[in-house]
mmCIF file of C-alpha atoms in Angstrom:
data_model
loop_
_atom_site.group_PDB
_atom_site.id
_atom_site.type_symbol
_atom_site.label_atom_id
_atom_site.label_comp_id
_atom_site.label_asym_id
_atom_site.label_seq_id
_atom_site.Cartn_x
_atom_site.Cartn_y
_atom_site.Cartn_z
ATOM 1 C CA MET A 3 -3.193 -2.514 -65.392
ATOM 2 C CA LEU A 4 -4.313 -3.129 -61.801
ATOM 3 C CA THR A 5 -0.717 -2.868 -60.573
ATOM 4 C CA PHE A 6 -0.168 0.425 -62.388
ATOM 5 C CA SER A 7 -3.477 1.856 -61.092
ATOM 6 C CA LEU A 8 -2.645 0.958 -57.492
ATOM 7 C CA THR A 9 0.865 2.387 -57.638
ATOM 8 C CA GLY A 10 -0.465 5.519 -59.278
ATOM 9 C CA CYS A 11 -2.594 6.522 -56.246
ATOM 10 C CA ALA A 12 -1.181 9.479 -54.372
ATOM 11 C CA GLN A 13 -1.007 8.956 -50.624
ATOM 12 C CA ASP A 14 -2.881 12.149 -49.888
ATOM 13 C CA PHE A 15 -5.747 11.563 -52.312
ATOM 14 C CA LEU A 16 -8.158 10.955 -49.413
ATOM 15 C CA ASP A 17 -7.432 14.443 -48.105
ATOM 16 C CA VAL A 18 -8.770 16.090 -51.242
ATOM 17 C CA LYS A 19 -12.280 17.492 -50.822
ATOM 18 C CA LYS A 20 -14.816 15.993 -53.191
ATOM 19 C CA GLU A 21 -16.352 19.398 -53.783
ATOM 20 C CA SER A 22 -14.985 22.868 -53.277
ATOM 21 C CA SER A 23 -18.053 23.665 -51.158
ATOM 22 C CA MET A 24 -17.153 21.027 -48.555
ATOM 23 C CA VAL A 25 -15.718 22.679 -45.440
ATOM 24 C CA VAL A 26 -14.891 21.617 -41.913
ATOM 25 C CA PRO A 27 -17.167 23.384 -39.382
ATOM 26 C CA ASN A 28 -15.064 25.726 -37.275
ATOM 27 C CA LYS A 29 -17.245 28.743 -36.459
ATOM 28 C CA ILE A 30 -20.204 29.214 -34.123
ATOM 29 C CA GLU A 31 -22.539 29.745 -37.068
ATOM 30 C CA ASP A 32 -21.320 26.468 -38.591
ATOM 31 C CA PHE A 33 -22.316 24.514 -35.491
ATOM 32 C CA THR A 34 -25.587 26.425 -35.181
ATOM 33 C CA GLY A 35 -26.311 25.475 -38.787
ATOM 34 C CA LEU A 36 -25.547 21.847 -37.967
ATOM 35 C CA MET A 37 -28.146 21.957 -35.176
ATOM 36 C CA ASP A 38 -30.610 23.684 -37.525
ATOM 37 C CA ASN A 39 -30.317 20.838 -40.043
ATOM 38 C CA SER A 40 -33.844 19.571 -40.714
ATOM 39 C CA ILE A 41 -32.839 16.030 -39.689
ATOM 40 C CA MET A 42 -32.567 17.271 -36.093
ATOM 41 C CA TYR A 43 -36.275 17.991 -35.729
ATOM 42 C CA THR A 44 -38.139 16.099 -38.467
ATOM 43 C CA GLY A 45 -38.810 12.392 -38.921
ATOM 44 C CA MET A 46 -38.051 11.701 -35.283
ATOM 45 C CA SER A 47 -37.267 8.122 -34.386
ATOM 46 C CA THR A 48 -40.603 6.734 -33.245
ATOM 47 C CA GLU A 49 -41.486 4.626 -36.292
ATOM 48 C CA LEU A 50 -40.990 1.204 -34.689
ATOM 49 C CA ALA A 51 -42.867 2.229 -31.539
ATOM 50 C CA THR A 52 -45.817 3.333 -33.674
ATOM 51 C CA TYR A 53 -45.992 0.005 -35.527
ATOM 52 C CA GLY A 54 -45.950 -1.898 -32.248
ATOM 53 C CA ALA A 55 -48.552 0.260 -30.498
ATOM 54 C CA ASP A 56 -52.328 -0.093 -30.682
ATOM 55 C CA GLU A 57 -53.487 3.121 -32.362
ATOM 56 C CA PHE A 58 -54.512 1.224 -35.498
ATOM 57 C CA THR A 59 -55.209 -2.309 -36.731
ATOM 58 C CA VAL A 60 -54.357 -4.171 -39.920
ATOM 59 C CA PRO A 61 -56.771 -6.916 -41.080
ATOM 60 C CA ASP A 62 -55.141 -10.358 -41.121
ATOM 61 C CA GLY A 63 -55.645 -10.680 -44.853
ATOM 62 C CA GLN A 64 -53.690 -7.506 -45.497
ATOM 63 C CA LEU A 65 -50.886 -8.016 -42.994
ATOM 64 C CA PHE A 66 -48.539 -9.775 -45.395
ATOM 65 C CA SER A 67 -49.114 -7.166 -48.053
ATOM 66 C CA LEU A 68 -46.781 -5.016 -45.962
ATOM 67 C CA THR A 69 -43.512 -5.461 -47.832
ATOM 68 C CA VAL A 70 -41.260 -3.671 -45.322
ATOM 69 C CA PRO A 71 -40.202 -6.230 -42.679
ATOM 70 C CA LEU A 72 -40.056 -3.606 -39.925
ATOM 71 C CA GLN A 73 -43.696 -2.636 -40.497
ATOM 72 C CA ARG A 74 -45.012 -6.194 -40.569
ATOM 73 C CA ASN A 75 -42.811 -7.613 -37.819
ATOM 74 C CA GLY A 76 -43.121 -4.575 -35.587
ATOM 75 C CA TYR A 77 -46.900 -4.806 -35.788
ATOM 76 C CA ILE A 78 -47.042 -8.459 -34.663
ATOM 77 C CA TRP A 79 -44.074 -8.162 -32.279
ATOM 78 C CA ALA A 80 -42.147 -10.820 -34.180
ATOM 79 C CA GLU A 81 -39.033 -12.297 -32.590
ATOM 80 C CA ASP A 82 -36.917 -11.184 -35.576
ATOM 81 C CA VAL A 83 -38.200 -7.668 -36.156
ATOM 82 C CA TYR A 84 -35.493 -6.378 -38.472
ATOM 83 C CA GLU A 85 -34.583 -9.351 -40.719
ATOM 84 C CA ARG A 86 -31.102 -7.850 -41.120
ATOM 85 C CA GLN A 87 -32.538 -4.688 -42.662
ATOM 86 C CA GLU A 88 -31.429 -1.182 -41.714
ATOM 87 C CA VAL A 89 -33.653 0.574 -39.178
ATOM 88 C CA SER A 90 -34.028 4.323 -39.487
ATOM 89 C CA ASP A 91 -35.036 4.722 -35.821
ATOM 90 C CA TRP A 92 -31.544 3.531 -34.919
ATOM 91 C CA ASP A 93 -29.549 4.967 -37.815
ATOM 92 C CA LEU A 94 -31.033 8.477 -37.828
ATOM 93 C CA SER A 95 -30.850 8.810 -34.049
ATOM 94 C CA TYR A 96 -27.140 8.064 -34.068
ATOM 95 C CA GLN A 97 -26.650 10.358 -37.054
ATOM 96 C CA ARG A 98 -28.158 13.147 -34.963
ATOM 97 C CA VAL A 99 -25.962 12.154 -32.018
ATOM 98 C CA LEU A 100 -22.939 12.366 -34.333
ATOM 99 C CA TYR A 101 -23.906 15.901 -35.360
ATOM 100 C CA CYS A 102 -24.320 16.845 -31.686
ATOM 101 C CA ASN A 103 -20.902 15.436 -30.811
ATOM 102 C CA MET A 104 -19.314 17.347 -33.686
ATOM 103 C CA ALA A 105 -20.937 20.569 -32.448
ATOM 104 C CA ILE A 106 -19.986 20.018 -28.795
ATOM 105 C CA GLU A 107 -16.369 19.238 -29.650
ATOM 106 C CA GLY A 108 -16.111 22.155 -32.058
ATOM 107 C CA LEU A 109 -17.658 24.634 -29.637
ATOM 108 C CA GLU A 110 -15.368 23.421 -26.851
ATOM 109 C CA LYS A 111 -12.469 24.614 -28.997
ATOM 110 C CA LEU A 112 -14.106 28.053 -29.094
ATOM 111 C CA LYS A 113 -14.360 28.390 -25.316
ATOM 112 C CA ASP A 114 -13.007 31.928 -25.494
ATOM 113 C CA LYS A 115 -16.411 32.832 -26.971
ATOM 114 C CA ARG A 116 -18.541 31.009 -24.396
ATOM 115 C CA ASN A 117 -19.977 34.270 -23.036
ATOM 116 C CA ARG A 118 -21.584 35.017 -26.385
ATOM 117 C CA GLU A 119 -25.285 34.215 -26.672
ATOM 118 C CA ASP A 120 -24.863 32.440 -30.009
ATOM 119 C CA TRP A 121 -22.217 30.124 -28.479
ATOM 120 C CA LYS A 122 -24.506 29.333 -25.545
ATOM 121 C CA ASN A 123 -27.466 28.654 -27.802
ATOM 122 C CA ALA A 124 -25.512 26.352 -30.130
ATOM 123 C CA MET A 125 -23.983 24.393 -27.234
ATOM 124 C CA GLY A 126 -27.332 24.176 -25.472
ATOM 125 C CA MET A 127 -29.026 22.835 -28.604
ATOM 126 C CA ALA A 128 -26.309 20.207 -29.060
ATOM 127 C CA HIS A 129 -26.705 18.904 -25.508
ATOM 128 C CA PHE A 130 -30.499 18.958 -25.742
ATOM 129 C CA PHE A 131 -30.674 17.082 -29.041
ATOM 130 C CA ARG A 132 -28.172 14.486 -27.831
ATOM 131 C CA ALA A 133 -30.292 13.889 -24.729
ATOM 132 C CA LEU A 134 -33.466 13.672 -26.811
ATOM 133 C CA ASN A 135 -32.036 11.079 -29.169
ATOM 134 C CA PHE A 136 -30.541 8.967 -26.392
ATOM 135 C CA PHE A 137 -34.022 9.047 -24.843
ATOM 136 C CA PHE A 138 -35.675 7.857 -28.074
ATOM 137 C CA LEU A 139 -33.067 5.117 -28.489
ATOM 138 C CA GLN A 140 -33.472 3.956 -24.899
ATOM 139 C CA GLN A 141 -37.259 3.841 -25.216
ATOM 140 C CA GLU A 142 -37.102 1.527 -28.217
ATOM 141 C CA PHE A 143 -33.896 -0.461 -27.852
ATOM 142 C CA GLY A 144 -32.948 -0.430 -24.156
ATOM 143 C CA GLN A 145 -34.373 -2.261 -21.170
ATOM 144 C CA ILE A 146 -37.172 -0.769 -19.070
ATOM 145 C CA TYR A 147 -36.001 1.308 -16.108
ATOM 146 C CA ASP A 148 -36.293 -0.529 -12.820
ATOM 147 C CA VAL A 149 -34.543 0.942 -9.790
ATOM 148 C CA GLN A 150 -33.675 -2.568 -8.597
ATOM 149 C CA THR A 151 -31.877 -3.590 -11.793
ATOM 150 C CA ALA A 152 -30.926 -0.316 -13.511
ATOM 151 C CA ASN A 153 -27.238 -0.758 -12.708
ATOM 152 C CA THR A 154 -27.036 -4.173 -14.362
ATOM 153 C CA THR A 155 -29.570 -4.251 -17.224
ATOM 154 C CA LEU A 156 -28.523 -2.879 -20.591
ATOM 155 C CA GLY A 157 -29.367 0.462 -22.116
ATOM 156 C CA VAL A 158 -27.940 1.694 -25.424
ATOM 157 C CA PRO A 159 -24.449 2.641 -26.646
ATOM 158 C CA LEU A 160 -23.589 6.154 -25.495
ATOM 159 C CA ARG A 161 -21.625 7.714 -28.329
ATOM 160 C CA LEU A 162 -20.053 10.823 -26.781
ATOM 161 C CA ARG A 163 -17.303 11.424 -29.339
ATOM 162 C CA SER A 164 -17.483 12.143 -33.051
ATOM 163 C CA ASP A 165 -14.646 9.692 -33.810
ATOM 164 C CA VAL A 166 -16.450 6.928 -35.733
ATOM 165 C CA THR A 167 -13.521 4.520 -35.263
ATOM 166 C CA LEU A 168 -14.171 4.212 -31.516
ATOM 167 C CA ALA A 169 -15.797 0.909 -30.562
ATOM 168 C CA SER A 170 -19.350 0.992 -29.222
ATOM 169 C CA LYS A 171 -20.393 -0.677 -25.990
ATOM 170 C CA ARG A 172 -23.835 -0.750 -24.452
ATOM 171 C CA ALA A 173 -24.191 1.244 -21.264
ATOM 172 C CA THR A 174 -26.402 0.154 -18.392
ATOM 173 C CA VAL A 175 -29.896 1.582 -18.054
ATOM 174 C CA ALA A 176 -28.717 3.732 -15.136
ATOM 175 C CA GLU A 177 -25.773 5.076 -17.155
ATOM 176 C CA THR A 178 -28.042 5.813 -20.118
ATOM 177 C CA TYR A 179 -30.533 7.843 -18.114
ATOM 178 C CA GLY A 180 -27.661 9.448 -16.206
ATOM 179 C CA GLN A 181 -26.200 10.710 -19.493
ATOM 180 C CA ILE A 182 -29.597 12.000 -20.620
ATOM 181 C CA LEU A 183 -29.909 13.999 -17.396
ATOM 182 C CA ASP A 184 -26.297 15.239 -17.655
ATOM 183 C CA ASP A 185 -26.979 16.587 -21.135
ATOM 184 C CA LEU A 186 -30.233 18.226 -20.078
ATOM 185 C CA ASN A 187 -28.567 19.831 -17.056
ATOM 186 C CA ALA A 188 -25.811 21.111 -19.351
ATOM 187 C CA ALA A 189 -28.361 22.515 -21.805
ATOM 188 C CA LEU A 190 -30.623 24.210 -19.258
ATOM 189 C CA PRO A 191 -28.515 27.274 -18.320
ATOM 190 C CA LEU A 192 -27.439 27.809 -21.940
ATOM 191 C CA LEU A 193 -30.818 27.931 -23.690
ATOM 192 C CA PRO A 194 -33.265 30.866 -23.714
ATOM 193 C CA GLU A 195 -36.616 30.781 -21.940
ATOM 194 C CA LEU A 196 -38.409 30.718 -25.279
ATOM 195 C CA PRO A 197 -36.969 29.376 -28.549
ATOM 196 C CA LEU A 198 -35.422 31.932 -30.865
ATOM 197 C CA VAL A 199 -36.833 29.902 -33.775
ATOM 198 C CA LYS A 200 -39.847 27.615 -33.321
ATOM 199 C CA HIS A 201 -38.044 24.391 -34.179
ATOM 200 C CA ARG A 202 -35.191 25.089 -31.745
ATOM 201 C CA PRO A 203 -35.191 23.889 -28.124
ATOM 202 C CA SER A 204 -35.477 26.209 -25.135
ATOM 203 C CA LYS A 205 -35.575 25.902 -21.345
ATOM 204 C CA GLN A 206 -39.226 24.859 -21.722
ATOM 205 C CA ALA A 207 -38.200 21.953 -23.936
ATOM 206 C CA VAL A 208 -35.544 20.872 -21.424
ATOM 207 C CA TYR A 209 -38.063 20.836 -18.596
ATOM 208 C CA GLY A 210 -40.566 19.015 -20.817
ATOM 209 C CA LEU A 211 -38.110 16.229 -21.604
#
């Protein structure tokens, strides 16, 4: 039965869309919608930093009632913070970076429309959100910036392509902050002075970051 089931698989079965509503983004409004996805501006990746900060205290007797390893270990700055568990600060940040890369690559293919305001706004948002998430990742998972060692100490992987098969390699701290600034400088001339919608970035947000 196993043999028959394996030989019965059509070679193009992976190309079939799971749902008829699934489409490949290819229009400006598609990429704008990707940047308007609620994941881009809610639940930002600061959870671990909050657990390890000093805004609140947990009595010793209640510490081990925290069943999520990240909460307990982040609070006491344990050597093994994650205990091989997934960490949303990392996962969601790179999910957002993936969305940004998809938008940047897709909009690059629509360069004939780059004078349109909606193209500029979508491209500006993609560069801003990529910079923001690299910043969050660097704050939590990279080394501290020191001008003397920035070119040798490690930052975070800089995923600049949407191809998930490409291998990741950690950049240096200098390269990480350099990419953040490159994205912000790319976003600045494209975004409006004030956001068109409150949750969207603008020139003010670029200068703030």
